[in-house]
PDB file of C-alpha atoms in Angstrom:
ATOM      1  CA  TRP A   1      13.070 170.689 147.991  1.00  0.00           C
ATOM      2  CA  LEU A   2      11.362 167.892 149.159  1.00  0.00           C
ATOM      3  CA  GLU A   3      14.435 168.135 152.318  1.00  0.00           C
ATOM      4  CA  PHE A   4      14.126 172.079 152.485  1.00  0.00           C
ATOM      5  CA  GLU A   5      10.057 171.875 153.370  1.00  0.00           C
ATOM      6  CA  ALA A   6      10.840 168.833 155.843  1.00  0.00           C
ATOM      7  CA  ILE A   7      13.471 171.170 157.275  1.00  0.00           C
ATOM      8  CA  MET A   8      11.596 174.160 157.435  1.00  0.00           C
ATOM      9  CA  GLN A   9       8.593 172.532 158.619  1.00  0.00           C
ATOM     10  CA  SER A  10      10.435 170.828 161.288  1.00  0.00           C
ATOM     11  CA  LEU A  11      11.556 174.480 163.131  1.00  0.00           C
ATOM     12  CA  PRO A  12       9.938 175.355 166.282  1.00  0.00           C
ATOM     13  CA  SER A  13       6.768 178.133 165.993  1.00  0.00           C
ATOM     14  CA  LEU A  14       6.946 180.885 167.968  1.00  0.00           C
ATOM     15  CA  ARG A  15       4.286 179.784 170.034  1.00  0.00           C
ATOM     16  CA  GLU A  16       6.231 176.742 171.379  1.00  0.00           C
ATOM     17  CA  MET A  17       8.746 179.216 173.321  1.00  0.00           C
ATOM     18  CA  ALA A  18       8.664 179.476 176.435  1.00  0.00           C
ATOM     19  CA  VAL A  19      10.300 183.010 176.568  1.00  0.00           C
ATOM     20  CA  HIS A  20      10.382 185.305 174.205  1.00  0.00           C
ATOM     21  CA  HIS A  21      11.496 189.056 173.555  1.00  0.00           C
ATOM     22  CA  LEU A  22      11.181 191.547 171.015  1.00  0.00           C
ATOM     23  CA  VAL A  23      15.087 192.479 169.698  1.00  0.00           C
ATOM     24  CA  THR A  24      16.367 194.607 167.089  1.00  0.00           C
ATOM     25  CA  ALA A  25      18.955 192.772 164.605  1.00  0.00           C
ATOM     26  CA  LYS A  26      21.861 194.096 163.591  1.00  0.00           C
ATOM     27  CA  GLY A  27      24.834 192.856 161.004  1.00  0.00           C
ATOM     28  CA  SER A  28      24.832 191.919 157.271  1.00  0.00           C
ATOM     29  CA  LEU A  29      22.330 188.833 157.344  1.00  0.00           C
ATOM     30  CA  VAL A  30      19.140 191.032 158.064  1.00  0.00           C
ATOM     31  CA  ARG A  31      18.380 194.858 157.801  1.00  0.00           C
ATOM     32  CA  ARG A  32      19.954 196.904 160.314  1.00  0.00           C
ATOM     33  CA  THR A  33      17.113 198.132 161.857  1.00  0.00           C
ATOM     34  CA  ALA A  34      14.761 194.856 161.716  1.00  0.00           C
ATOM     35  CA  ILE A  35      12.807 194.255 164.715  1.00  0.00           C
ATOM     36  CA  HIS A  36      11.945 189.977 165.540  1.00  0.00           C
ATOM     37  CA  PHE A  37      11.048 188.032 168.474  1.00  0.00           C
ATOM     38  CA  CYS A  38      13.838 185.927 170.070  1.00  0.00           C
ATOM     39  CA  GLY A  39      12.208 183.295 172.244  1.00  0.00           C
ATOM     40  CA  ALA A  40      13.377 180.362 173.217  1.00  0.00           C
ATOM     41  CA  THR A  41      12.603 176.849 174.888  1.00  0.00           C
ATOM     42  CA  ALA A  42      14.956 173.885 177.338  1.00  0.00           C
ATOM     43  CA  GLU A  43      16.111 172.852 173.564  1.00  0.00           C
ATOM     44  CA  GLY A  44      17.098 176.080 171.819  1.00  0.00           C
ATOM     45  CA  ILE A  45      16.949 179.770 170.614  1.00  0.00           C
ATOM     46  CA  GLY A  46      15.342 181.000 167.461  1.00  0.00           C
ATOM     47  CA  ILE A  47      14.925 184.268 165.915  1.00  0.00           C
ATOM     48  CA  PHE A  48      11.050 185.155 164.738  1.00  0.00           C
ATOM     49  CA  ASP A  49       9.175 187.427 162.365  1.00  0.00           C
ATOM     50  CA  PRO A  50       7.076 189.085 164.757  1.00  0.00           C
ATOM     51  CA  ILE A  51       4.687 189.754 161.876  1.00  0.00           C
ATOM     52  CA  THR A  52       4.129 186.726 160.956  1.00  0.00           C
ATOM     53  CA  SER A  53       5.784 184.474 163.654  1.00  0.00           C
ATOM     54  CA  LYS A  54       7.882 182.313 160.941  1.00  0.00           C
ATOM     55  CA  CYS A  55      11.150 181.407 162.128  1.00  0.00           C
ATOM     56  CA  LEU A  56      14.161 183.003 160.708  1.00  0.00           C
ATOM     57  CA  ASN A  57      17.059 181.154 162.009  1.00  0.00           C
ATOM     58  CA  TYR A  58      16.957 178.657 165.173  1.00  0.00           C
ATOM     59  CA  TRP A  59      20.163 176.918 166.870  1.00  0.00           C
ATOM     60  CA  ARG A  60      20.055 173.792 169.339  1.00  0.00           C
ATOM     61  CA  PHE A  61      21.889 174.200 172.936  1.00  0.00           C
ATOM     62  CA  GLY A  62      22.655 170.315 172.880  1.00  0.00           C
ATOM     63  CA  GLU A  63      24.181 170.119 168.942  1.00  0.00           C
ATOM     64  CA  ASP A  64      25.142 173.994 167.405  1.00  0.00           C
ATOM     65  CA  ASP A  65      27.252 174.794 170.843  1.00  0.00           C
ATOM     66  CA  VAL A  66      25.554 178.118 170.974  1.00  0.00           C
ATOM     67  CA  THR A  67      26.996 181.070 173.275  1.00  0.00           C
ATOM     68  CA  VAL A  68      24.837 183.931 173.997  1.00  0.00           C
ATOM     69  CA  ALA A  69      26.452 186.801 176.023  1.00  0.00           C
ATOM     70  CA  PRO A  70      26.022 190.927 176.582  1.00  0.00           C
ATOM     71  CA  SER A  71      28.620 192.811 174.530  1.00  0.00           C
ATOM     72  CA  LEU A  72      31.233 194.816 176.098  1.00  0.00           C
ATOM     73  CA  THR A  73      30.755 198.238 174.111  1.00  0.00           C
ATOM     74  CA  ASP A  74      27.019 198.760 174.441  1.00  0.00           C
ATOM     75  CA  SER A  75      24.494 198.540 177.416  1.00  0.00           C
ATOM     76  CA  GLU A  76      21.410 196.834 174.890  1.00  0.00           C
ATOM     77  CA  GLU A  77      23.753 194.486 172.957  1.00  0.00           C
ATOM     78  CA  PHE A  78      23.898 190.774 173.229  1.00  0.00           C
ATOM     79  CA  VAL A  79      25.176 188.606 170.970  1.00  0.00           C
ATOM     80  CA  ILE A  80      24.372 184.905 169.448  1.00  0.00           C
ATOM     81  CA  TRP A  81      27.190 182.960 168.383  1.00  0.00           C
ATOM     82  CA  THR A  82      27.781 179.097 167.654  1.00  0.00           C
ATOM     83  CA  LYS A  83      31.509 177.100 167.295  1.00  0.00           C
ATOM     84  CA  GLY A  84      31.988 175.058 164.056  1.00  0.00           C
ATOM     85  CA  LYS A  85      29.024 175.618 162.113  1.00  0.00           C
ATOM     86  CA  GLY A  86      26.135 177.243 161.502  1.00  0.00           C
ATOM     87  CA  SER A  87      22.345 177.389 162.464  1.00  0.00           C
ATOM     88  CA  THR A  88      20.017 174.740 161.505  1.00  0.00           C
ATOM     89  CA  MET A  89      18.512 177.352 158.363  1.00  0.00           C
ATOM     90  CA  HIS A  90      22.942 178.027 157.188  1.00  0.00           C
ATOM     91  CA  ARG A  91      23.921 174.148 156.993  1.00  0.00           C
ATOM     92  CA  MET A  92      20.595 173.417 155.459  1.00  0.00           C
ATOM     93  CA  MET A  93      22.174 175.921 152.356  1.00  0.00           C
ATOM     94  CA  GLY A  94      25.647 174.869 152.557  1.00  0.00           C
ATOM     95  CA  MET A  95      27.215 177.427 154.685  1.00  0.00           C
ATOM     96  CA  THR A  96      29.086 175.851 157.916  1.00  0.00           C
ATOM     97  CA  GLU A  97      31.929 178.599 158.029  1.00  0.00           C
ATOM     98  CA  VAL A  98      33.207 178.592 161.708  1.00  0.00           C
ATOM     99  CA  GLY A  99      32.401 181.114 163.818  1.00  0.00           C
ATOM    100  CA  ASN A 100      28.971 182.626 163.080  1.00  0.00           C
ATOM    101  CA  ARG A 101      27.964 185.824 164.551  1.00  0.00           C
ATOM    102  CA  TRP A 102      24.576 187.521 165.082  1.00  0.00           C
ATOM    103  CA  VAL A 103      24.495 190.868 166.937  1.00  0.00           C
ATOM    104  CA  PHE A 104      20.856 192.124 168.711  1.00  0.00           C
ATOM    105  CA  LEU A 105      19.943 194.745 170.921  1.00  0.00           C
ATOM    106  CA  SER A 106      16.989 194.599 174.015  1.00  0.00           C
ATOM    107  CA  PRO A 107      15.839 197.585 175.897  1.00  0.00           C
ATOM    108  CA  ASP A 108      15.592 194.658 178.880  1.00  0.00           C
ATOM    109  CA  ARG A 109      18.942 192.517 178.071  1.00  0.00           C
ATOM    110  CA  ALA A 110      19.114 191.213 181.553  1.00  0.00           C
ATOM    111  CA  ALA A 111      16.090 189.938 181.582  1.00  0.00           C
ATOM    112  CA  LEU A 112      16.193 188.128 177.917  1.00  0.00           C
ATOM    113  CA  LEU A 113      19.777 187.176 179.365  1.00  0.00           C
ATOM    114  CA  SER A 114      17.899 185.767 182.242  1.00  0.00           C
ATOM    115  CA  ASP A 115      15.615 183.717 180.801  1.00  0.00           C
ATOM    116  CA  VAL A 116      17.431 182.422 177.643  1.00  0.00           C
ATOM    117  CA  LEU A 117      20.684 181.461 180.227  1.00  0.00           C
ATOM    118  CA  PHE A 118      18.751 179.830 182.723  1.00  0.00           C
ATOM    119  CA  LEU A 119      16.934 177.820 180.005  1.00  0.00           C
ATOM    120  CA  ARG A 120      20.415 177.064 178.013  1.00  0.00           C
ATOM    121  CA  ASP A 121      22.373 175.798 181.725  1.00  0.00           C
ATOM    122  CA  CYS A 122      19.489 173.119 182.285  1.00  0.00           C
ATOM    123  CA  SER A 123      19.651 172.123 179.038  1.00  0.00           C
ATOM    124  CA  VAL A 124      23.120 171.287 178.799  1.00  0.00           C
ATOM    125  CA  ASP A 125      23.068 170.247 182.731  1.00  0.00           C
ATOM    126  CA  GLU A 126      25.101 173.411 183.852  1.00  0.00           C
ATOM    127  CA  ILE A 127      23.344 174.825 186.624  1.00  0.00           C
ATOM    128  CA  ARG A 128      26.003 175.651 189.207  1.00  0.00           C
ATOM    129  CA  ASP A 129      25.517 175.183 193.005  1.00  0.00           C
ATOM    130  CA  PRO A 130      25.238 178.308 194.865  1.00  0.00           C
ATOM    131  CA  HIS A 131      27.888 179.689 196.916  1.00  0.00           C
ATOM    132  CA  VAL A 132      26.684 179.741 200.117  1.00  0.00           C
ATOM    133  CA  PHE A 133      27.801 182.615 202.727  1.00  0.00           C
ATOM    134  CA  MET A 134      26.859 183.035 206.396  1.00  0.00           C
ATOM    135  CA  GLY A 135      25.709 186.330 207.887  1.00  0.00           C
ATOM    136  CA  PHE A 136      22.846 188.469 208.812  1.00  0.00           C
ATOM    137  CA  TYR A 137      19.887 190.727 207.028  1.00  0.00           C
ATOM    138  CA  GLY A 138      17.487 193.008 207.954  1.00  0.00           C
ATOM    139  CA  LEU A 139      15.409 196.321 206.172  1.00  0.00           C
ATOM    140  CA  PRO A 140      15.969 199.676 206.394  1.00  0.00           C
ATOM    141  CA  GLY A 141      15.187 201.385 209.613  1.00  0.00           C
ATOM    142  CA  GLN A 142      15.142 198.830 212.022  1.00  0.00           C
ATOM    143  CA  GLY A 143      19.019 198.863 213.263  1.00  0.00           C
ATOM    144  CA  PRO A 144      22.027 197.103 212.349  1.00  0.00           C
ATOM    145  CA  PRO A 145      21.259 193.507 210.589  1.00  0.00           C
ATOM    146  CA  GLN A 146      20.415 191.210 213.185  1.00  0.00           C
ATOM    147  CA  LYS A 147      18.147 188.152 211.565  1.00  0.00           C
ATOM    148  CA  ARG A 148      20.764 185.387 211.033  1.00  0.00           C
ATOM    149  CA  VAL A 149      20.542 183.723 207.755  1.00  0.00           C
ATOM    150  CA  GLN A 150      21.820 181.532 204.901  1.00  0.00           C
ATOM    151  CA  ILE A 151      22.764 183.721 201.768  1.00  0.00           C
ATOM    152  CA  LEU A 152      23.119 181.624 198.527  1.00  0.00           C
ATOM    153  CA  ALA A 153      24.457 183.142 195.509  1.00  0.00           C
ATOM    154  CA  GLY A 154      23.456 181.403 192.413  1.00  0.00           C
ATOM    155  CA  ALA A 155      23.692 182.009 188.641  1.00  0.00           C
ATOM    156  CA  PHE A 156      20.825 183.988 188.545  1.00  0.00           C
ATOM    157  CA  SER A 157      19.254 185.241 192.424  1.00  0.00           C
ATOM    158  CA  LEU A 158      20.380 185.827 195.307  1.00  0.00           C
ATOM    159  CA  THR A 159      18.578 183.561 197.461  1.00  0.00           C
ATOM    160  CA  VAL A 160      18.128 184.206 201.601  1.00  0.00           C
ATOM    161  CA  SER A 161      17.341 181.406 204.157  1.00  0.00           C
ATOM    162  CA  GLN A 162      17.392 180.406 207.712  1.00  0.00           C
ATOM    163  CA  PRO A 163      19.685 178.152 208.884  1.00  0.00           C
ATOM    164  CA  ASP A 164      17.016 175.604 208.221  1.00  0.00           C
ATOM    165  CA  GLY A 165      17.153 176.253 204.580  1.00  0.00           C
ATOM    166  CA  GLU A 166      13.353 177.645 204.694  1.00  0.00           C
ATOM    167  CA  ALA A 167      13.519 180.503 202.521  1.00  0.00           C
ATOM    168  CA  VAL A 168      12.961 184.102 203.375  1.00  0.00           C
ATOM    169  CA  THR A 169      13.245 185.348 200.089  1.00  0.00           C
ATOM    170  CA  GLU A 170      15.138 185.658 196.858  1.00  0.00           C
ATOM    171  CA  ILE A 171      16.622 189.312 195.186  1.00  0.00           C
ATOM    172  CA  THR A 172      16.508 188.206 191.358  1.00  0.00           C
ATOM    173  CA  TYR A 173      20.063 189.765 189.765  1.00  0.00           C
ATOM    174  CA  ARG A 174      18.022 190.743 186.932  1.00  0.00           C
ATOM    175  CA  GLY A 175      15.869 193.465 189.263  1.00  0.00           C
ATOM    176  CA  ILE A 176      18.927 194.748 191.079  1.00  0.00           C
ATOM    177  CA  GLN A 177      19.627 198.210 190.543  1.00  0.00           C
ATOM    178  CA  LYS A 178      22.467 199.416 193.077  1.00  0.00           C
ATOM    179  CA  ILE A 179      25.132 197.662 195.504  1.00  0.00           C
ATOM    180  CA  ARG A 180      26.877 199.705 198.041  1.00  0.00           C
ATOM    181  CA  ARG A 181      29.044 198.699 200.507  1.00  0.00           C
ATOM    182  CA  LEU A 182      27.789 199.822 204.245  1.00  0.00           C
ATOM    183  CA  GLY A 183      30.666 202.189 205.388  1.00  0.00           C
ATOM    184  CA  ASP A 184      29.907 202.498 209.480  1.00  0.00           C
ATOM    185  CA  LEU A 185      29.193 198.660 209.562  1.00  0.00           C
ATOM    186  CA  ALA A 186      32.307 196.147 209.452  1.00  0.00           C
ATOM    187  CA  GLY A 187      30.942 193.565 207.120  1.00  0.00           C
ATOM    188  CA  GLY A 188      27.850 195.213 205.791  1.00  0.00           C
ATOM    189  CA  LEU A 189      26.149 195.193 202.135  1.00  0.00           C
ATOM    190  CA  ALA A 190      23.041 197.087 200.871  1.00  0.00           C
ATOM    191  CA  VAL A 191      21.543 195.530 197.722  1.00  0.00           C
ATOM    192  CA  ARG A 192      18.486 197.250 196.119  1.00  0.00           C
ATOM    193  CA  HIS A 193      16.079 195.375 194.448  1.00  0.00           C
ATOM    194  CA  GLN A 194      13.039 196.653 192.490  1.00  0.00           C
ATOM    195  CA  CYS A 195      12.930 199.908 195.174  1.00  0.00           C
ATOM    196  CA  GLN A 196      13.638 198.168 198.405  1.00  0.00           C
ATOM    197  CA  TRP A 197      17.068 198.264 200.115  1.00  0.00           C
ATOM    198  CA  TRP A 198      18.342 194.989 201.371  1.00  0.00           C
ATOM    199  CA  LEU A 199      21.099 195.108 204.040  1.00  0.00           C
ATOM    200  CA  PHE A 200      23.626 192.304 205.168  1.00  0.00           C
ATOM    201  CA  VAL A 201      26.417 191.936 207.286  1.00  0.00           C
ATOM    202  CA  CYS A 202      29.108 189.046 206.273  1.00  0.00           C
ATOM    203  CA  ASP A 203      31.882 188.338 207.239  1.00  0.00           C
ATOM    204  CA  GLU A 204      32.927 187.522 203.631  1.00  0.00           C
ATOM    205  CA  ARG A 205      31.589 190.392 201.760  1.00  0.00           C
ATOM    206  CA  GLU A 206      33.773 190.989 199.311  1.00  0.00           C
ATOM    207  CA  ASP A 207      33.540 187.102 197.982  1.00  0.00           C
ATOM    208  CA  LEU A 208      30.075 187.785 197.934  1.00  0.00           C
ATOM    209  CA  LEU A 209      31.091 191.141 196.037  1.00  0.00           C
ATOM    210  CA  LYS A 210      32.896 189.076 193.441  1.00  0.00           C
ATOM    211  CA  GLU A 211      29.886 186.640 193.117  1.00  0.00           C
ATOM    212  CA  LEU A 212      27.249 189.521 192.367  1.00  0.00           C
ATOM    213  CA  ARG A 213      30.302 191.032 189.737  1.00  0.00           C
ATOM    214  CA  ALA A 214      30.383 188.277 187.459  1.00  0.00           C
ATOM    215  CA  ALA A 215      27.023 187.250 187.924  1.00  0.00           C
ATOM    216  CA  ALA A 216      26.090 190.822 186.731  1.00  0.00           C
ATOM    217  CA  ALA A 217      28.884 190.530 184.025  1.00  0.00           C
ATOM    218  CA  ARG A 218      27.640 187.629 182.689  1.00  0.00           C
ATOM    219  CA  LEU A 219      23.760 188.631 182.255  1.00  0.00           C
ATOM    220  CA  GLY A 220      24.324 191.769 180.897  1.00  0.00           C
ATOM    221  CA  LEU A 221      23.017 193.460 184.078  1.00  0.00           C
ATOM    222  CA  ASN A 222      24.152 197.424 184.242  1.00  0.00           C
ATOM    223  CA  VAL A 223      24.017 197.093 187.987  1.00  0.00           C
ATOM    224  CA  ASP A 224      24.701 200.430 189.997  1.00  0.00           C
ATOM    225  CA  LEU A 225      27.620 199.012 191.982  1.00  0.00           C
ATOM    226  CA  GLY A 226      29.098 202.271 193.836  1.00  0.00           C
ATOM    227  CA  CYS A 227      31.200 203.155 196.323  1.00  0.00           C
ATOM    228  CA  SER A 228      30.324 202.690 200.184  1.00  0.00           C
ATOM    229  CA  ILE A 229      27.461 204.793 202.020  1.00  0.00           C
ATOM    230  CA  ALA A 230      26.247 205.292 205.188  1.00  0.00           C
ATOM    231  CA  ALA A 231      23.450 202.939 206.700  1.00  0.00           C
ATOM    232  CA  GLY A 232      21.706 205.958 207.787  1.00  0.00           C
ATOM    233  CA  GLU A 233      21.748 207.105 204.221  1.00  0.00           C
ATOM    234  CA  VAL A 234      19.893 203.549 203.168  1.00  0.00           C
ATOM    235  CA  ASP A 235      17.264 204.485 205.739  1.00  0.00           C
ATOM    236  CA  ARG A 236      16.687 207.845 204.521  1.00  0.00           C
ATOM    237  CA  GLU A 237      16.520 206.851 200.437  1.00  0.00           C
ATOM    238  CA  GLN A 238      13.989 204.266 201.334  1.00  0.00           C
ATOM    239  CA  ALA A 239      11.580 206.027 203.421  1.00  0.00           C
ATOM    240  CA  GLY A 240      11.805 208.402 200.622  1.00  0.00           C
ATOM    241  CA  MET A 241      10.831 205.615 198.028  1.00  0.00           C
ATOM    242  CA  ASP A 242       7.930 204.469 200.796  1.00  0.00           C
TER     243      ASP A 242
END
C-alpha cells in the first residue's frame, strides 16, 4: 500500500502539463462517453479527470515506448498504444501484457496531435531536419509568384524564408484548409491557411506535395487535397474572404 501511495504521488498533475485538450475516451477501461483531459509535457502524455484533475493514466515517452497516431477509420479518433508494457498505473497493478491500446476522440485532433507529437519528438530527440525546396512565393491578386524563397517542409509547419535564411512566414500544418495545384502555372501550388491563400512556384512541386501529404497523415489533418485550379480562381476566392 505504501508503494501504491508513493507511485500515485509521483504522477504529474494537470497543471504541470505544457498542453492539454478535452477528449472523449472509448474502450473497455473507461465508460464510452467519458470526458477527460489529455495533457502532455516533454516527458510524457497523460489522461486526467476533468473535475478533480487527478491523473488516471500516464505514459513516459522515453520509458514506455509510446506511439500516438490518428485513427484511419474516424476523422476525430486518435490512438495511444505502448509496446511491450502497460502504463505506470497498469504495471503497478501487475498488468504487463504486450500491446496496450487506448482510443480517444477530439474535435480538434490535428491541433492535439501537433502539440503532443512535437513534445514527444523533442523528448526522444527525433525532430527531423526540414526538407528544403527552392521556389517563388506571392499572394493572390499580385500576379505570378516572383519573390524567390526557400520553402522548408518540416514535421509540423511549412516555413518560407528568404535565400539568406530570414523568415518570411510560417504556415502551420494544423491551420491548412486546402492545397491546390495551379493548373495554368508550371510548378504552381496554392495553400489556404486560416482563410489566407499563399501561392508558390516550385520545380519540385510533386516532391513538396509528397512531404505535405506525409505530414498531414501523421497529424491526422483533414486537409482538402483537391484537383488543380486556375490562379484566377484563387484570386476570386481570396477577394471574397477579405
